[in-house]
Amino acid sequence: MILEIIDEGLIEYKAMLAKQRNIFCEMVDCKKNGQLIEREYIFMVEHNPVITLGKHAKDSNVLFSEEELAMRGIDLYRIERGGDVTYHGPGQLVAYPILDLEAHNMGIKKYVFMLEEAVLNTLAEFGIEGERVSGASGVWIGAGTDQERKICAIGVKSSRYVTMHGLALNVNTNLEGFQLINPCGFLDKGVTSIAKEIGKGLDINKVKALLGKEFRSLLGVQQ
């Protein structure tokens, strides 16, 4: 199995969503037809400000109307991933793995655990201790305290063990964007970024490289 990790840089959400869906559908069709999937993908991107709602999200977790968001230059998309509402913006590293979980002997729970593990290991490279929170996917800091804050959101879709969507890790993200929503549907939890935690901005390409290395290691794919 060949794993391609592709850096798309700053790309419009709509364009990346279309690219994901095309590859995802091709891979699902392969599975339906009993054909071998030889190539998987992980796209690493940044987006201009955009809000996305998962399939079970509550509209009330978006705190402004679509018209008000449009006036601010922010698009809103209702998409097929799990999870509630999240915000994407420049300085945030979004990873979209399009994988065949069956080839890696994974179910969806194990896959989400693997995504979290890749982020946890990446954060450790910056001296940040990330944590899991029971009943809430993603990666957190200060779990179980009144300073509990989310640094990475996860929301995925799978069909026939093929995945799309993925994770959003706040690197240099302007966290004011999260004031537009109740992040992931929570009213009582904060958000943070690597830059905020270590007190300085950093090269997002370095984070991409570290995260990509973790993905390859955890998936056992070196190509």
Tab-separated table of C-alpha atoms in Angstrom:
chain	number	residue	atom	x	y	z
A	1	MET	CA	0.000	0.000	0.000
A	2	ILE	CA	1.334	3.424	-0.957
A	3	LEU	CA	0.436	6.359	1.301
A	4	GLU	CA	0.683	9.767	-0.322
A	5	ILE	CA	0.848	12.733	2.043
A	6	ILE	CA	-0.009	15.800	0.007
A	7	ASP	CA	0.402	19.402	1.161
A	8	GLU	CA	-2.308	21.493	-0.500
A	9	GLY	CA	-1.333	24.674	1.362
A	10	LEU	CA	-4.132	27.222	1.743
A	11	ILE	CA	-7.121	25.933	-0.206
A	12	GLU	CA	-10.794	26.889	-0.282
A	13	TYR	CA	-12.945	24.510	1.719
A	14	LYS	CA	-15.323	23.874	-1.204
A	15	ALA	CA	-12.493	22.826	-3.514
A	16	MET	CA	-10.961	20.482	-0.945
A	17	LEU	CA	-14.332	18.960	-0.113
A	18	ALA	CA	-14.901	18.153	-3.798
A	19	LYS	CA	-11.436	16.596	-4.083
A	20	GLN	CA	-12.045	14.478	-0.988
A	21	ARG	CA	-15.417	13.291	-2.184
A	22	ASN	CA	-14.095	12.308	-5.621
A	23	ILE	CA	-11.283	10.173	-4.215
A	24	PHE	CA	-13.493	8.751	-1.470
A	25	CYS	CA	-16.166	7.675	-3.968
A	26	GLU	CA	-13.573	6.092	-6.248
A	27	MET	CA	-12.158	4.078	-3.350
A	28	VAL	CA	-15.604	3.014	-2.135
A	29	ASP	CA	-16.462	1.860	-5.674
A	30	CYS	CA	-13.262	-0.188	-5.702
A	31	LYS	CA	-14.330	-1.895	-2.483
A	32	LYS	CA	-17.825	-2.555	-3.860
A	33	ASN	CA	-16.330	-4.155	-6.971
A	34	GLY	CA	-13.815	-6.230	-5.038
A	35	GLN	CA	-10.868	-4.340	-6.522
A	36	LEU	CA	-7.629	-3.779	-4.648
A	37	ILE	CA	-6.889	-0.287	-3.379
A	38	GLU	CA	-3.221	0.405	-3.972
A	39	ARG	CA	-2.952	4.046	-2.921
A	40	GLU	CA	-4.173	6.020	0.095
A	41	TYR	CA	-3.980	9.737	0.755
A	42	ILE	CA	-3.581	12.209	3.558
A	43	PHE	CA	-4.130	15.830	2.575
A	44	MET	CA	-2.622	18.517	4.802
A	45	VAL	CA	-4.253	21.916	4.304
A	46	GLU	CA	-5.236	25.272	5.741
A	47	HIS	CA	-8.570	26.937	5.013
A	48	ASN	CA	-9.814	30.488	4.896
A	49	PRO	CA	-12.394	31.133	7.654
A	50	VAL	CA	-15.238	28.632	7.387
A	51	ILE	CA	-17.695	26.918	9.741
A	52	THR	CA	-18.757	23.316	9.236
A	53	LEU	CA	-21.638	21.418	10.785
A	54	GLY	CA	-21.514	17.631	11.141
A	55	LYS	CA	-24.517	15.470	10.329
A	56	HIS	CA	-25.835	15.533	13.923
A	57	ALA	CA	-24.902	19.146	14.672
A	58	LYS	CA	-27.373	21.582	16.172
A	59	ASP	CA	-27.838	24.792	14.194
A	60	SER	CA	-28.121	26.627	17.513
A	61	ASN	CA	-24.411	26.026	18.085
A	62	VAL	CA	-23.709	28.549	15.333
A	63	LEU	CA	-24.179	31.879	17.091
A	64	PHE	CA	-24.694	34.023	13.994
A	65	SER	CA	-27.018	33.707	11.000
A	66	GLU	CA	-25.686	32.632	7.613
A	67	GLU	CA	-26.266	36.188	6.401
A	68	GLU	CA	-24.210	37.641	9.255
A	69	LEU	CA	-21.461	35.110	8.624
A	70	ALA	CA	-21.463	35.950	4.916
A	71	MET	CA	-21.023	39.627	5.754
A	72	ARG	CA	-17.902	38.621	7.673
A	73	GLY	CA	-16.660	36.600	4.699
A	74	ILE	CA	-17.243	33.269	6.406
A	75	ASP	CA	-18.894	30.361	4.599
A	76	LEU	CA	-20.968	27.676	6.312
A	77	TYR	CA	-21.186	24.048	5.181
A	78	ARG	CA	-23.370	21.189	6.375
A	79	ILE	CA	-21.373	18.057	5.717
A	80	GLU	CA	-21.457	14.302	6.207
A	81	ARG	CA	-18.864	13.887	8.958
A	82	GLY	CA	-19.578	12.994	12.564
A	83	GLY	CA	-19.269	15.543	15.328
A	84	ASP	CA	-20.960	18.869	15.846
A	85	VAL	CA	-19.797	22.319	14.728
A	86	THR	CA	-16.265	23.549	14.228
A	87	TYR	CA	-14.335	26.479	12.817
A	88	HIS	CA	-11.463	26.384	10.341
A	89	GLY	CA	-9.139	29.269	9.592
A	90	PRO	CA	-5.572	30.116	8.582
A	91	GLY	CA	-2.934	28.822	10.958
A	92	GLN	CA	-4.959	25.700	11.664
A	93	LEU	CA	-3.611	22.417	10.284
A	94	VAL	CA	-6.406	20.310	8.818
A	95	ALA	CA	-5.584	16.718	7.884
A	96	TYR	CA	-7.892	14.694	5.645
A	97	PRO	CA	-6.908	10.995	5.595
A	98	ILE	CA	-8.611	8.966	2.876
A	99	LEU	CA	-7.695	5.462	3.957
A	100	ASP	CA	-8.884	1.885	3.646
A	101	LEU	CA	-9.219	0.916	7.308
A	102	GLU	CA	-9.811	-2.718	6.407
A	103	ALA	CA	-6.273	-2.887	5.005
A	104	HIS	CA	-4.996	-1.692	8.407
A	105	ASN	CA	-7.240	-4.033	10.445
A	106	MET	CA	-9.025	-1.058	12.010
A	107	GLY	CA	-12.567	-0.239	12.931
A	108	ILE	CA	-13.746	3.350	13.295
A	109	LYS	CA	-13.090	3.544	17.068
A	110	LYS	CA	-9.532	2.320	16.642
A	111	TYR	CA	-9.095	4.787	13.778
A	112	VAL	CA	-10.213	7.775	15.847
A	113	PHE	CA	-7.900	6.592	18.643
A	114	MET	CA	-5.066	6.518	16.082
A	115	LEU	CA	-5.827	10.077	14.928
A	116	GLU	CA	-5.736	11.244	18.536
A	117	GLU	CA	-2.486	9.360	19.116
A	118	ALA	CA	-0.829	11.035	16.119
A	119	VAL	CA	-1.758	14.452	17.519
A	120	LEU	CA	-0.732	13.570	21.075
A	121	ASN	CA	2.698	12.464	19.863
A	122	THR	CA	3.063	15.591	17.724
A	123	LEU	CA	2.169	17.879	20.636
A	124	ALA	CA	4.729	16.116	22.820
A	125	GLU	CA	7.430	17.320	20.418
A	126	PHE	CA	6.599	20.852	21.603
A	127	GLY	CA	6.491	19.922	25.280
A	128	ILE	CA	2.684	19.960	25.348
A	129	GLU	CA	0.835	17.228	27.235
A	130	GLY	CA	-2.345	16.534	25.333
A	131	GLU	CA	-5.063	14.292	26.719
A	132	ARG	CA	-8.194	12.419	25.774
A	133	VAL	CA	-11.530	13.213	27.408
A	134	SER	CA	-14.027	10.393	27.882
A	135	GLY	CA	-17.056	10.823	25.630
A	136	ALA	CA	-15.494	13.639	23.632
A	137	SER	CA	-13.317	12.888	20.617
A	138	GLY	CA	-10.301	15.035	19.851
A	139	VAL	CA	-7.349	16.167	21.918
A	140	TRP	CA	-7.568	18.346	25.004
A	141	ILE	CA	-5.316	20.115	27.496
A	142	GLY	CA	-6.070	20.427	31.188
A	143	ALA	CA	-8.596	17.596	31.079
A	144	GLY	CA	-10.771	17.401	34.164
A	145	THR	CA	-9.891	20.913	35.350
A	146	ASP	CA	-11.736	24.221	35.064
A	147	GLN	CA	-9.131	25.126	32.425
A	148	GLU	CA	-10.050	22.256	30.107
A	149	ARG	CA	-9.481	23.397	26.520
A	150	LYS	CA	-9.537	21.749	23.125
A	151	ILE	CA	-6.569	21.926	20.785
A	152	CYS	CA	-7.674	19.442	18.118
A	153	ALA	CA	-11.126	18.551	16.802
A	154	ILE	CA	-11.899	15.258	15.049
A	155	GLY	CA	-14.842	14.408	12.817
A	156	VAL	CA	-14.838	11.600	10.258
A	157	LYS	CA	-17.007	9.711	7.815
A	158	SER	CA	-16.530	6.129	6.690
A	159	SER	CA	-18.191	3.797	4.234
A	160	ARG	CA	-17.007	0.259	3.523
A	161	TYR	CA	-14.062	1.089	5.791
A	162	VAL	CA	-12.973	4.002	3.575
A	163	THR	CA	-12.541	7.283	5.455
A	164	MET	CA	-12.812	10.980	4.690
A	165	HIS	CA	-12.791	14.245	6.680
A	166	GLY	CA	-10.410	14.058	9.637
A	167	LEU	CA	-8.854	16.408	12.178
A	168	ALA	CA	-8.194	20.096	12.755
A	169	LEU	CA	-5.201	20.999	14.927
A	170	ASN	CA	-4.866	24.581	16.088
A	171	VAL	CA	-1.285	25.662	15.433
A	172	ASN	CA	-1.195	29.435	14.936
A	173	THR	CA	-4.971	29.776	14.664
A	174	ASN	CA	-6.663	33.078	15.522
A	175	LEU	CA	-8.899	31.705	18.262
A	176	GLU	CA	-11.375	34.588	17.967
A	177	GLY	CA	-13.026	32.607	15.171
A	178	PHE	CA	-14.329	30.141	17.744
A	179	GLN	CA	-16.420	32.920	19.284
A	180	LEU	CA	-18.776	32.467	16.338
A	181	ILE	CA	-19.813	29.028	17.585
A	182	ASN	CA	-20.155	26.712	20.549
A	183	PRO	CA	-17.079	24.656	19.583
A	184	CYS	CA	-18.029	21.005	19.047
A	185	GLY	CA	-21.320	21.806	20.775
A	186	PHE	CA	-19.764	22.498	24.197
A	187	LEU	CA	-20.804	25.545	26.204
A	188	ASP	CA	-18.329	25.176	29.067
A	189	LYS	CA	-15.005	24.349	27.437
A	190	GLY	CA	-12.344	26.551	25.887
A	191	VAL	CA	-10.093	26.257	22.846
A	192	THR	CA	-6.370	26.735	22.509
A	193	SER	CA	-3.513	26.409	20.028
A	194	ILE	CA	0.085	25.250	20.032
A	195	ALA	CA	1.205	28.883	19.686
A	196	LYS	CA	-0.861	29.927	22.706
A	197	GLU	CA	0.435	27.053	24.821
A	198	ILE	CA	4.130	27.629	24.068
A	199	GLY	CA	3.895	31.415	23.912
A	200	LYS	CA	5.091	31.898	20.349
A	201	GLY	CA	4.112	31.250	16.751
A	202	LEU	CA	5.768	28.483	14.806
A	203	ASP	CA	6.283	27.174	11.292
A	204	ILE	CA	3.179	25.165	10.404
A	205	ASN	CA	5.245	23.180	7.901
A	206	LYS	CA	7.233	21.751	10.806
A	207	VAL	CA	3.996	20.564	12.396
A	208	LYS	CA	2.852	19.055	9.094
A	209	ALA	CA	6.094	17.105	8.832
A	210	LEU	CA	5.843	15.801	12.398
A	211	LEU	CA	2.195	14.820	12.020
A	212	GLY	CA	2.888	13.106	8.694
A	213	LYS	CA	5.704	11.120	10.293
A	214	GLU	CA	3.352	10.025	13.078
A	215	PHE	CA	0.716	8.909	10.586
A	216	ARG	CA	3.220	6.782	8.698
A	217	SER	CA	4.506	5.229	11.907
A	218	LEU	CA	1.087	4.440	13.363
A	219	LEU	CA	-0.227	3.069	10.061
A	220	GLY	CA	2.952	1.067	9.471
A	221	VAL	CA	3.302	2.550	5.993
A	222	GLN	CA	6.687	3.979	5.030
A	223	GLN	CA	6.113	4.652	1.336
